[in-house]
Short mmCIF file of C-alpha atoms in Angstrom, two decimals:
data_model
loop_
_atom_site.label_atom_id
_atom_site.label_comp_id
_atom_site.label_asym_id
_atom_site.label_seq_id
_atom_site.Cartn_x
_atom_site.Cartn_y
_atom_site.Cartn_z
CA UNK A 1 -1.94 -15.27 17.28
CA UNK A 2 -3.85 -12.13 16.35
CA UNK A 3 -7.18 -13.71 17.35
CA UNK A 4 -5.58 -15.04 20.53
CA UNK A 5 -4.08 -11.71 21.58
CA UNK A 6 -6.79 -9.33 20.43
CA UNK A 7 -9.95 -11.42 20.13
CA UNK A 8 -11.17 -10.35 23.56
CA UNK A 9 -10.41 -6.68 23.03
CA UNK A 10 -13.40 -4.36 23.12
CA UNK A 11 -12.27 -3.15 19.67
CA UNK A 12 -12.15 -6.61 18.09
CA UNK A 13 -15.74 -6.50 16.75
CA UNK A 14 -14.99 -3.33 14.81
CA UNK A 15 -12.00 -4.82 13.00
CA UNK A 16 -12.93 -8.50 12.95
CA UNK A 17 -14.70 -8.19 9.60
CA UNK A 18 -11.52 -6.78 8.08
CA UNK A 19 -9.02 -9.09 9.75
CA UNK A 20 -10.83 -12.46 9.57
CA UNK A 21 -10.58 -12.92 5.77
CA UNK A 22 -6.86 -12.21 5.95
CA UNK A 23 -6.31 -14.65 8.80
CA UNK A 24 -8.35 -17.29 6.98
CA UNK A 25 -6.26 -16.78 3.83
CA UNK A 26 -3.15 -17.88 5.73
CA UNK A 27 -4.69 -21.37 5.90
CA UNK A 28 -5.09 -21.65 2.13
CA UNK A 29 -1.88 -20.17 0.71
CA UNK A 30 1.78 -19.59 1.46
CA UNK A 31 2.10 -16.84 -1.17
CA UNK A 32 2.65 -13.34 0.20
CA UNK A 33 0.96 -11.83 -2.88
CA UNK A 34 -2.27 -13.71 -2.02
CA UNK A 35 -2.21 -12.51 1.58
CA UNK A 36 -1.47 -8.94 0.49
CA UNK A 37 -4.30 -8.92 -2.05
CA UNK A 38 -6.77 -10.31 0.49
CA UNK A 39 -5.69 -7.70 3.04
CA UNK A 40 -6.05 -4.87 0.54
CA UNK A 41 -9.44 -6.07 -0.68
CA UNK A 42 -10.68 -6.44 2.89
CA UNK A 43 -9.66 -2.91 3.85
CA UNK A 44 -11.08 -1.40 0.65
CA UNK A 45 -14.38 -3.22 1.22
CA UNK A 46 -14.55 -1.87 4.78
CA UNK A 47 -14.01 1.64 3.42
CA UNK A 48 -16.77 1.21 0.86
CA UNK A 49 -14.43 1.58 -2.10
CA UNK A 50 -16.18 0.73 -5.37
CA UNK A 51 -13.24 0.86 -7.79
CA UNK A 52 -11.64 -1.76 -9.98
CA UNK A 53 -8.58 -3.72 -8.94
CA UNK A 54 -6.00 -4.28 -11.66
CA UNK A 55 -3.13 -6.74 -11.48
CA UNK A 56 0.10 -5.24 -12.75
CA UNK A 57 1.02 -8.61 -14.27
CA UNK A 58 -1.80 -8.16 -16.81
CA UNK A 59 -0.59 -4.75 -17.97
CA UNK A 60 2.06 -3.96 -20.56
CA UNK A 61 4.92 -2.21 -18.78
CA UNK A 62 8.57 -1.55 -19.51
CA UNK A 63 11.49 -2.82 -17.46
CA UNK A 64 13.13 -0.59 -14.87
CA UNK A 65 11.40 0.69 -11.74
CA UNK A 66 10.67 4.24 -12.87
CA UNK A 67 9.52 3.08 -16.31
CA UNK A 68 7.32 0.41 -14.72
CA UNK A 69 5.73 2.82 -12.24
CA UNK A 70 5.12 5.44 -14.94
CA UNK A 71 3.56 2.83 -17.23
CA UNK A 72 1.32 1.58 -14.41
CA UNK A 73 0.24 5.15 -13.66
CA UNK A 74 -0.62 5.63 -17.33
CA UNK A 75 -2.50 2.30 -17.53
CA UNK A 76 -4.65 3.26 -14.55
CA UNK A 77 -5.47 6.70 -15.89
CA UNK A 78 -3.52 8.48 -13.16
CA UNK A 79 -2.55 12.10 -13.58
CA UNK A 80 -0.26 12.13 -10.55
CA UNK A 81 2.04 9.70 -8.74
CA UNK A 82 2.47 10.18 -4.98
CA UNK A 83 6.06 9.28 -4.15
CA UNK A 84 7.43 8.64 -0.68
CA UNK A 85 10.56 10.21 0.73
CA UNK A 86 12.76 7.20 0.03
CA UNK A 87 11.46 6.77 -3.52
CA UNK A 88 12.26 10.35 -4.44
CA UNK A 89 15.96 9.50 -4.07
CA UNK A 90 15.91 6.98 -6.92
CA UNK A 91 12.87 7.90 -9.01
CA UNK A 92 13.62 9.04 -12.56
CA UNK A 93 11.01 11.68 -13.44
CA UNK A 94 11.53 11.39 -17.23
CA UNK A 95 9.20 8.38 -17.82
CA UNK A 96 6.47 10.19 -15.87
CA UNK A 97 6.99 13.37 -17.90
CA UNK A 98 6.65 11.31 -21.10
CA UNK A 99 3.16 10.24 -19.94
CA UNK A 100 2.23 13.68 -18.52
CA UNK A 101 1.98 12.15 -15.03
CA UNK A 102 3.00 14.56 -12.29
CA UNK A 103 5.31 13.19 -9.59
CA UNK A 104 4.08 14.55 -6.26
CA UNK A 105 6.47 14.14 -3.32
CA UNK A 106 4.86 12.98 -0.11
CA UNK A 107 5.83 15.26 2.75
CA UNK A 108 5.15 14.02 6.24
CA UNK A 109 3.78 16.31 8.93
CA UNK A 110 6.42 18.41 10.65
CA UNK A 111 6.95 18.83 14.39
CA UNK A 112 4.28 16.37 15.47
CA UNK A 113 6.47 14.94 18.21
CA UNK A 114 5.93 11.46 16.82
CA UNK A 115 8.96 9.21 16.15
CA UNK A 116 7.15 7.59 13.21
CA UNK A 117 7.11 10.82 11.20
CA UNK A 118 10.67 11.74 12.25
CA UNK A 119 11.92 8.47 10.75
CA UNK A 120 9.96 8.94 7.52
CA UNK A 121 11.18 12.52 7.07
CA UNK A 122 14.77 11.29 7.28
CA UNK A 123 14.17 8.77 4.51
CA UNK A 124 13.64 5.80 6.79
CA UNK A 125 10.81 3.37 6.57
CA UNK A 126 8.84 3.03 9.77
CA UNK A 127 5.88 1.19 8.22
CA UNK A 128 4.89 -0.09 4.81
CA UNK A 129 7.16 1.80 2.45
CA UNK A 130 6.41 1.66 -1.22
CA UNK A 131 5.62 3.83 -4.14
CA UNK A 132 2.45 2.38 -5.61
#
């Protein structure tokens, strides 16, 4: 449907290289994790990112969301964890403190006149919420 609706757009050539691998992946898997990884890799490639991708399933982490996130931050060498508005309501800072990882709250722009940011500021999730 994406090709059908946007394939003739004047902007299609600029995003086709990013979108095509993701669309193609839908024909080879029904696993959301596979689609998500392909999408992420495609965007990172377009941005010229040269880093290493780690799968959390290969890392030793404790149970519990805050413990898990803190352990993942430690395993990746992070010194800070950027936490969205919603996540700040449930995040336990203690596991991060144990690893000397600073929890940095994400604050959306104020008074931009955009409904997207109004929703996020109120703890809603307009698009792609998540901590890590």
